[in-house]
Amino acid sequence: MKRSFIREILESITPETISFAGGLPDEHLFPHEALRTSANRILSDPSHLQYSTSSGILPLREQIAAIYSGQGFETHADNILITSGSQQALDLLSRHYRDRSITIESPSYLGAMGIFALNHLHTDAITLEHDGITINPFAQSLERTQLTYLIPDYQNPTGRTYSLEKRKVIAAQVQKHNAILIEDGPYSDLFFESRQPAISAMIPDRSYHLGSFSKTLAPALRIGWIRASEALLRPLLIHKEAMDLHTNSLTQYILFDYLSHGDQYATHLKNLRKHYAKKRKAFSEALTKYLPSFVFEKPKGGMFIYGRLPGVDTAELVKMSLKKRVVFVPGNEFYGEGRGMDEIRFNFTHPNTEATIRGIKILANCL
Ligand code: PMP
């Protein structure tokens, strides 16, 4: 398996590099003081340093279950398995479904495609349209694979969001073909207009819903989770025990403490959405002004702006721009071979507005 382009890029980034590449949150918005207070409270009790259970600490699972139930998706603590980021959730699922075929979006999340390849899952990639995956080929593929991996909210890499109609059709198709849906939602809370209903809520016994605190709080916590029926979670626990016994329980307790103190998490999320919506606006305006040949859709949430520079080989462009210390991810990385050659994914949440404008001007110069 080839090394991830994003890893290589992240490693070549210096403090001077303007990076539009990784899906990084803005560290100025981390609630680090509140997390420090929680960490101090938790570390004052040595019992928090002991081994813990493989499914995760109960009070945190209860809190996550309550968040789902509050959104109308009835969930109990037994439906939650805490993982080391949602990346580990993908790894657990890939091990469980090893050697199977799986229907995915094209383009899709690099980190998932890498794990699928590593676990010999054969991917059937179906074109992602502006309002979700293309239904007819999706249904035909699902009949064969009976397994699908989708990112319906502010997708990585395209920033696209599924329409309600497509969500319903997909749920019906999963049901019809006795299939299983893996719904990945690390960006679901970063909506700029309104929250979309999870497809999993329409088929709770045929789905895994993956969540994470990486994009909303801090990736260093490495806390993600899988929401599924107890029957679906049970075999995953065996893999989880084999992998790491349990997710870091110290950060689980810190997170539990943070979430249980007033409404600071809700306030933080509101603030985050407001700031990221502003950053999306600034980034879009800079693109329109300084890189007018870039054709793109404005995302309604998440962290990425995706689009095309018609006729430009963006893999060549990034080689050139890297020398001038500006990086982005060329679209080809998110497909199989030979597609998306003139496409680009920009991350708009990490760079500040001054760096955004300077970086886009440098790209225009390289062009
Ligand atoms: N799924 C998707 C679609 C992602 O974009 C990412 C992070 N880039 C992950 C899963 C993994 O995130 P984490 O392990 O930090 O929760």
Short mmCIF file of C-alpha atoms and ligand atoms in Angstrom, two decimals:
data_model
loop_
_atom_site.label_atom_id
_atom_site.label_comp_id
_atom_site.label_asym_id
_atom_site.label_seq_id
_atom_site.Cartn_x
_atom_site.Cartn_y
_atom_site.Cartn_z
CA MET A 1 0.00 0.00 0.00
CA LYS A 2 1.35 3.45 -0.90
CA ARG A 3 1.91 5.90 1.95
CA SER A 4 -0.76 8.52 2.37
CA PHE A 5 -0.01 11.66 0.39
CA ILE A 6 -1.50 13.69 3.23
CA ARG A 7 0.93 12.13 5.73
CA GLU A 8 3.85 13.02 3.48
CA ILE A 9 2.57 16.54 3.03
CA LEU A 10 1.99 17.02 6.76
CA GLU A 11 5.55 15.90 7.38
CA SER A 12 6.98 18.34 4.82
CA ILE A 13 5.14 21.29 6.33
CA THR A 14 7.35 23.83 8.11
CA PRO A 15 6.13 26.71 10.32
CA GLU A 16 6.33 28.93 7.20
CA THR A 17 4.10 26.69 5.05
CA ILE A 18 0.56 27.82 4.34
CA SER A 19 -1.37 24.57 4.52
CA PHE A 20 -4.75 24.04 2.91
CA ALA A 21 -4.06 20.29 3.04
CA GLY A 22 -4.99 18.47 6.28
CA GLY A 23 -8.46 18.44 7.86
CA LEU A 24 -7.18 20.41 10.85
CA PRO A 25 -9.34 22.35 13.28
CA ASP A 26 -8.34 25.90 14.24
CA GLU A 27 -6.31 25.51 17.44
CA HIS A 28 -7.25 29.03 18.54
CA LEU A 29 -10.74 27.65 19.10
CA PHE A 30 -9.76 24.68 21.29
CA PRO A 31 -11.41 25.06 24.74
CA HIS A 32 -8.05 24.34 26.35
CA GLU A 33 -8.70 26.23 29.61
CA ALA A 34 -11.89 24.28 30.25
CA LEU A 35 -10.12 21.02 29.34
CA ARG A 36 -7.26 21.91 31.68
CA THR A 37 -9.74 22.47 34.53
CA SER A 38 -11.34 19.10 33.77
CA ALA A 39 -7.93 17.40 33.56
CA ASN A 40 -6.95 18.83 36.97
CA ARG A 41 -10.17 17.59 38.52
CA ILE A 42 -9.78 14.12 37.00
CA LEU A 43 -6.12 13.74 37.93
CA SER A 44 -6.84 14.54 41.57
CA ASP A 45 -8.35 11.05 41.83
CA PRO A 46 -5.78 8.24 41.20
CA SER A 47 -8.53 5.72 40.36
CA HIS A 48 -8.76 7.43 36.96
CA LEU A 49 -5.33 6.01 36.09
CA GLN A 50 -6.48 2.38 36.36
CA TYR A 51 -7.27 -0.09 33.50
CA SER A 52 -10.81 0.22 32.20
CA THR A 53 -13.44 -1.62 30.13
CA SER A 54 -13.13 -2.29 26.39
CA SER A 55 -16.39 -0.64 25.42
CA GLY A 56 -15.39 2.63 27.13
CA ILE A 57 -16.27 4.26 30.45
CA LEU A 58 -19.98 4.06 31.21
CA PRO A 59 -20.64 7.75 32.07
CA LEU A 60 -19.18 8.90 28.73
CA ARG A 61 -21.19 6.30 26.80
CA GLU A 62 -24.29 7.53 28.63
CA GLN A 63 -23.53 11.12 27.63
CA ILE A 64 -23.02 10.23 23.97
CA ALA A 65 -26.21 8.14 24.02
CA ALA A 66 -28.08 11.11 25.50
CA ILE A 67 -26.82 13.39 22.68
CA TYR A 68 -28.27 10.96 20.10
CA SER A 69 -31.55 10.57 21.99
CA GLY A 70 -31.80 14.37 22.26
CA GLN A 71 -31.68 14.49 18.45
CA GLY A 72 -34.54 12.00 18.21
CA PHE A 73 -32.30 8.97 17.54
CA GLU A 74 -33.17 6.74 20.55
CA THR A 75 -29.87 5.38 21.92
CA HIS A 76 -28.66 3.67 25.13
CA ALA A 77 -25.18 3.40 26.60
CA ASP A 78 -25.08 -0.25 25.41
CA ASN A 79 -25.30 1.02 21.83
CA ILE A 80 -22.01 2.92 22.18
CA LEU A 81 -18.46 1.61 21.77
CA ILE A 82 -15.74 4.19 22.46
CA THR A 83 -12.82 4.08 20.02
CA SER A 84 -9.45 5.82 19.57
CA GLY A 85 -10.85 8.36 17.12
CA SER A 86 -13.24 7.28 14.39
CA GLN A 87 -10.16 6.06 12.52
CA GLN A 88 -10.03 3.07 14.89
CA ALA A 89 -13.75 2.52 14.34
CA LEU A 90 -12.99 2.15 10.63
CA ASP A 91 -10.16 -0.25 11.43
CA LEU A 92 -12.37 -2.40 13.69
CA LEU A 93 -15.09 -2.57 11.05
CA SER A 94 -12.60 -3.38 8.29
CA ARG A 95 -11.21 -6.26 10.32
CA HIS A 96 -14.71 -7.56 10.97
CA TYR A 97 -15.74 -7.30 7.29
CA ARG A 98 -12.33 -8.39 5.98
CA ASP A 99 -12.29 -9.81 2.39
CA ARG A 100 -15.80 -8.50 1.64
CA SER A 101 -16.83 -6.06 -1.09
CA ILE A 102 -18.02 -2.61 -0.07
CA THR A 103 -19.85 0.15 -1.94
CA ILE A 104 -18.23 3.55 -1.40
CA GLU A 105 -18.51 7.08 -2.77
CA SER A 106 -16.19 8.30 -5.48
CA PRO A 107 -14.33 10.37 -4.37
CA SER A 108 -14.05 9.17 -0.76
CA TYR A 109 -12.06 9.57 2.47
CA LEU A 110 -8.42 8.59 1.92
CA GLY A 111 -8.00 7.15 5.42
CA ALA A 112 -10.92 4.77 4.92
CA MET A 113 -9.79 3.65 1.48
CA GLY A 114 -6.34 2.87 2.92
CA ILE A 115 -7.76 0.70 5.73
CA PHE A 116 -10.14 -1.08 3.34
CA ALA A 117 -7.21 -1.96 1.07
CA LEU A 118 -5.14 -3.17 4.03
CA ASN A 119 -7.95 -5.52 5.10
CA HIS A 120 -8.61 -6.78 1.57
CA LEU A 121 -12.00 -5.15 1.25
CA HIS A 122 -12.79 -4.74 -2.42
CA THR A 123 -14.24 -1.26 -2.98
CA ASP A 124 -16.93 -0.56 -5.55
CA ALA A 125 -16.75 3.22 -6.07
CA ILE A 126 -19.95 4.98 -7.21
CA THR A 127 -20.02 8.61 -8.36
CA LEU A 128 -20.97 11.14 -5.68
CA GLU A 129 -23.29 13.82 -7.09
CA HIS A 130 -24.06 17.22 -5.56
CA ASP A 131 -26.90 15.81 -3.44
CA GLY A 132 -25.42 12.39 -2.62
CA ILE A 133 -24.36 9.13 -4.25
CA THR A 134 -25.88 8.25 -7.66
CA ILE A 135 -28.85 6.10 -6.73
CA ASN A 136 -29.25 3.55 -9.55
CA PRO A 137 -25.64 2.34 -9.66
CA PHE A 138 -25.60 2.48 -5.85
CA ALA A 139 -28.62 0.16 -5.61
CA GLN A 140 -27.11 -2.26 -8.15
CA SER A 141 -23.81 -2.30 -6.30
CA LEU A 142 -25.46 -2.75 -2.90
CA GLU A 143 -27.39 -5.77 -4.12
CA ARG A 144 -24.02 -7.39 -4.76
CA THR A 145 -21.97 -6.11 -1.79
CA GLN A 146 -24.64 -5.77 0.94
CA LEU A 147 -22.24 -3.38 2.65
CA THR A 148 -21.69 0.35 2.16
CA TYR A 149 -19.57 3.16 3.61
CA LEU A 150 -20.91 6.71 3.24
CA ILE A 151 -20.12 10.18 4.63
CA PRO A 152 -23.45 12.01 4.14
CA ASP A 153 -22.64 15.24 6.03
CA TYR A 154 -20.09 17.72 4.58
CA GLN A 155 -18.25 14.86 3.00
CA ASN A 156 -14.50 14.46 2.98
CA PRO A 157 -13.22 15.46 0.42
CA THR A 158 -16.07 17.19 -1.43
CA GLY A 159 -17.90 19.02 1.39
CA ARG A 160 -21.18 17.75 -0.13
CA THR A 161 -24.30 16.93 1.88
CA TYR A 162 -26.97 14.36 1.02
CA SER A 163 -30.50 15.58 0.37
CA LEU A 164 -33.27 14.23 2.61
CA GLU A 165 -34.77 12.39 -0.39
CA LYS A 166 -31.54 10.51 -1.05
CA ARG A 167 -31.13 9.69 2.65
CA LYS A 168 -34.57 8.05 2.61
CA VAL A 169 -33.89 6.13 -0.61
CA ILE A 170 -30.56 4.86 0.72
CA ALA A 171 -32.17 3.67 3.98
CA ALA A 172 -34.84 1.86 1.95
CA GLN A 173 -32.22 0.24 -0.29
CA VAL A 174 -30.16 -0.97 2.68
CA GLN A 175 -33.32 -2.49 4.15
CA LYS A 176 -34.39 -4.06 0.85
CA HIS A 177 -31.04 -5.77 0.24
CA ASN A 178 -30.50 -6.90 3.88
CA ALA A 179 -27.40 -4.77 3.76
CA ILE A 180 -25.36 -2.87 6.35
CA LEU A 181 -24.55 0.84 6.34
CA ILE A 182 -21.38 2.31 7.84
CA GLU A 183 -22.24 6.01 8.21
CA ASP A 184 -19.24 8.20 9.03
CA GLY A 185 -20.18 11.52 10.62
CA PRO A 186 -17.15 13.36 12.04
CA TYR A 187 -18.35 16.64 10.48
CA SER A 188 -22.09 16.26 11.27
CA ASP A 189 -22.04 18.79 14.14
CA LEU A 190 -20.31 21.42 12.01
CA PHE A 191 -23.41 22.59 10.15
CA PHE A 192 -23.76 26.25 9.16
CA GLU A 193 -27.49 26.14 8.41
CA SER A 194 -29.28 23.18 9.99
CA ARG A 195 -28.59 19.65 11.21
CA GLN A 196 -29.37 16.82 8.79
CA PRO A 197 -30.93 13.57 10.06
CA ALA A 198 -28.60 10.58 10.18
CA ILE A 199 -29.49 7.83 7.69
CA SER A 200 -28.68 5.37 10.51
CA ALA A 201 -31.64 6.70 12.51
CA MET A 202 -33.93 5.35 9.77
CA ILE A 203 -32.33 1.87 9.94
CA PRO A 204 -30.96 1.55 13.51
CA ASP A 205 -30.49 -2.24 13.36
CA ARG A 206 -28.71 -2.21 10.00
CA SER A 207 -26.22 0.57 10.62
CA TYR A 208 -23.09 1.70 12.38
CA HIS A 209 -22.97 5.44 12.98
CA LEU A 210 -19.43 6.71 13.57
CA GLY A 211 -18.74 9.89 15.52
CA SER A 212 -15.72 11.76 16.83
CA PHE A 213 -14.69 14.63 19.09
CA SER A 214 -11.67 15.34 16.82
CA LYS A 215 -13.32 17.99 14.67
CA THR A 216 -15.52 19.52 17.38
CA LEU A 217 -13.20 19.53 20.41
CA ALA A 218 -9.61 18.38 19.92
CA PRO A 219 -8.13 15.57 17.82
CA ALA A 220 -5.42 14.91 20.44
CA LEU A 221 -8.06 13.47 22.80
CA ARG A 222 -8.38 10.59 20.29
CA ILE A 223 -11.96 9.90 21.29
CA GLY A 224 -14.44 8.61 18.76
CA TRP A 225 -17.25 6.07 18.93
CA ILE A 226 -19.50 3.65 17.10
CA ARG A 227 -23.26 3.76 17.63
CA ALA A 228 -24.92 0.46 16.69
CA SER A 229 -27.24 -2.27 17.94
CA GLU A 230 -25.76 -4.51 20.65
CA ALA A 231 -25.81 -7.42 18.19
CA LEU A 232 -23.65 -5.49 15.72
CA LEU A 233 -21.26 -4.18 18.40
CA ARG A 234 -20.58 -7.55 20.09
CA PRO A 235 -18.14 -9.00 17.52
CA LEU A 236 -16.31 -5.67 17.27
CA LEU A 237 -15.48 -5.83 20.99
CA ILE A 238 -13.30 -8.90 20.36
CA HIS A 239 -11.23 -6.92 17.85
CA LYS A 240 -11.13 -3.94 20.19
CA GLU A 241 -9.83 -6.05 23.10
CA ALA A 242 -7.15 -7.54 20.87
CA MET A 243 -6.05 -4.15 19.57
CA ASP A 244 -5.63 -2.04 22.71
CA LEU A 245 -7.77 -3.46 25.58
CA HIS A 246 -9.47 -0.06 25.78
CA THR A 247 -9.31 3.52 24.55
CA ASN A 248 -7.26 5.94 26.70
CA SER A 249 -9.50 6.18 29.76
CA LEU A 250 -7.79 9.31 31.10
CA THR A 251 -8.99 11.38 28.12
CA GLN A 252 -12.38 9.65 28.35
CA TYR A 253 -12.74 10.85 31.97
CA ILE A 254 -11.53 14.36 31.08
CA LEU A 255 -14.07 14.51 28.28
CA PHE A 256 -16.81 13.18 30.55
CA ASP A 257 -15.98 15.89 33.11
CA TYR A 258 -15.94 18.60 30.42
CA LEU A 259 -19.29 17.47 28.97
CA SER A 260 -20.97 17.29 32.36
CA HIS A 261 -20.16 20.84 33.47
CA GLY A 262 -22.99 23.15 32.46
CA ASP A 263 -23.61 23.88 28.82
CA GLN A 264 -20.02 24.69 27.91
CA TYR A 265 -19.94 22.11 25.09
CA ALA A 266 -23.13 23.45 23.49
CA THR A 267 -21.76 27.01 23.73
CA HIS A 268 -18.43 25.89 22.27
CA LEU A 269 -20.16 24.18 19.31
CA LYS A 270 -22.22 27.29 18.58
CA ASN A 271 -19.09 29.42 18.60
CA LEU A 272 -17.20 26.93 16.41
CA ARG A 273 -19.96 26.89 13.77
CA LYS A 274 -20.06 30.68 13.71
CA HIS A 275 -16.28 30.99 13.26
CA TYR A 276 -16.04 28.27 10.63
CA ALA A 277 -18.93 29.78 8.66
CA LYS A 278 -16.99 33.07 8.64
CA LYS A 279 -13.85 31.30 7.50
CA ARG A 280 -15.74 29.54 4.70
CA LYS A 281 -17.00 32.94 3.54
CA ALA A 282 -13.53 34.52 3.62
CA PHE A 283 -12.00 31.53 1.80
CA SER A 284 -14.73 31.49 -0.89
CA GLU A 285 -14.36 35.22 -1.48
CA ALA A 286 -10.58 34.94 -1.78
CA LEU A 287 -10.97 32.11 -4.32
CA THR A 288 -13.47 34.09 -6.41
CA LYS A 289 -11.28 37.17 -6.35
CA TYR A 290 -7.76 35.76 -6.80
CA LEU A 291 -8.34 32.36 -8.44
CA PRO A 292 -11.41 33.01 -10.61
CA SER A 293 -10.88 29.94 -12.83
CA PHE A 294 -11.52 27.66 -9.81
CA VAL A 295 -15.04 26.23 -10.08
CA PHE A 296 -16.52 25.20 -6.73
CA GLU A 297 -19.65 24.76 -4.62
CA LYS A 298 -19.94 26.45 -1.25
CA PRO A 299 -20.21 23.75 1.43
CA LYS A 300 -22.99 24.06 4.02
CA GLY A 301 -20.70 22.92 6.83
CA GLY A 302 -17.58 20.91 7.61
CA MET A 303 -14.01 21.82 6.80
CA PHE A 304 -13.45 21.56 3.04
CA ILE A 305 -14.00 23.49 -0.18
CA TYR A 306 -13.73 21.26 -3.23
CA GLY A 307 -13.63 22.16 -6.89
CA ARG A 308 -11.90 22.14 -10.28
CA LEU A 309 -9.32 24.11 -12.17
CA PRO A 310 -10.41 22.99 -15.67
CA GLY A 311 -7.52 21.65 -17.73
CA VAL A 312 -4.90 22.01 -14.94
CA ASP A 313 -2.94 19.02 -13.63
CA THR A 314 -3.29 19.81 -9.91
CA ALA A 315 -0.69 17.18 -8.89
CA GLU A 316 1.85 19.22 -10.89
CA LEU A 317 0.53 22.45 -9.44
CA VAL A 318 1.04 21.28 -5.84
CA LYS A 319 4.64 20.24 -6.60
CA MET A 320 5.26 23.78 -7.79
CA SER A 321 3.36 25.48 -4.96
CA LEU A 322 5.11 23.36 -2.31
CA LYS A 323 8.37 25.05 -3.35
CA LYS A 324 6.67 28.35 -2.53
CA ARG A 325 5.40 26.86 0.74
CA VAL A 326 1.72 26.49 -0.12
CA VAL A 327 0.05 23.05 -0.04
CA PHE A 328 -3.34 21.54 -0.82
CA VAL A 329 -4.48 18.02 -1.72
CA PRO A 330 -4.88 17.31 -5.46
CA GLY A 331 -8.20 15.60 -6.26
CA ASN A 332 -6.65 12.54 -7.86
CA GLU A 333 -5.67 11.28 -4.40
CA PHE A 334 -9.32 10.66 -3.50
CA TYR A 335 -10.12 8.44 -6.49
CA GLY A 336 -8.64 5.34 -8.00
CA GLU A 337 -6.20 5.92 -10.84
CA GLY A 338 -6.60 8.63 -13.45
CA ARG A 339 -9.60 10.59 -12.15
CA GLY A 340 -10.00 14.02 -10.58
CA MET A 341 -6.74 15.22 -12.18
CA ASP A 342 -7.90 18.86 -12.27
CA GLU A 343 -9.61 18.84 -8.86
CA ILE A 344 -8.49 20.28 -5.52
CA ARG A 345 -9.51 19.95 -1.88
CA PHE A 346 -8.90 23.02 0.25
CA ASN A 347 -9.18 23.02 4.05
CA PHE A 348 -10.60 26.36 5.13
CA THR A 349 -10.78 25.91 8.92
CA HIS A 350 -7.09 25.98 9.84
CA PRO A 351 -5.42 28.93 8.04
CA ASN A 352 -6.21 32.48 9.11
CA THR A 353 -7.63 34.97 6.61
CA GLU A 354 -4.31 36.71 5.96
CA ALA A 355 -2.59 33.38 5.19
CA THR A 356 -5.57 32.27 3.09
CA ILE A 357 -5.34 35.33 0.83
CA ARG A 358 -1.54 35.13 0.58
CA GLY A 359 -1.68 31.39 -0.20
CA ILE A 360 -4.35 31.71 -2.88
CA LYS A 361 -2.41 34.55 -4.54
CA ILE A 362 0.68 32.32 -4.62
CA LEU A 363 -1.36 29.53 -6.25
CA ALA A 364 -2.63 32.01 -8.85
CA ASN A 365 0.98 32.97 -9.52
CA CYS A 366 2.03 29.34 -9.96
CA LEU A 367 -0.80 28.88 -12.47
N1 PMP B 1 -13.59 9.82 8.91
C1 PMP B 1 -13.44 10.90 8.14
C2 PMP B 1 -14.39 11.12 7.00
C3 PMP B 1 -12.43 11.82 8.40
O1 PMP B 1 -12.30 12.90 7.61
C4 PMP B 1 -11.55 11.59 9.49
C5 PMP B 1 -10.42 12.54 9.83
N2 PMP B 1 -9.80 13.16 8.81
C6 PMP B 1 -11.75 10.44 10.26
C7 PMP B 1 -12.79 9.58 9.95
C8 PMP B 1 -10.86 10.09 11.43
O2 PMP B 1 -10.88 11.06 12.43
P1 PMP B 1 -10.53 10.78 13.94
O3 PMP B 1 -9.83 9.45 14.03
O4 PMP B 1 -9.63 11.89 14.35
O5 PMP B 1 -11.82 10.76 14.69
#
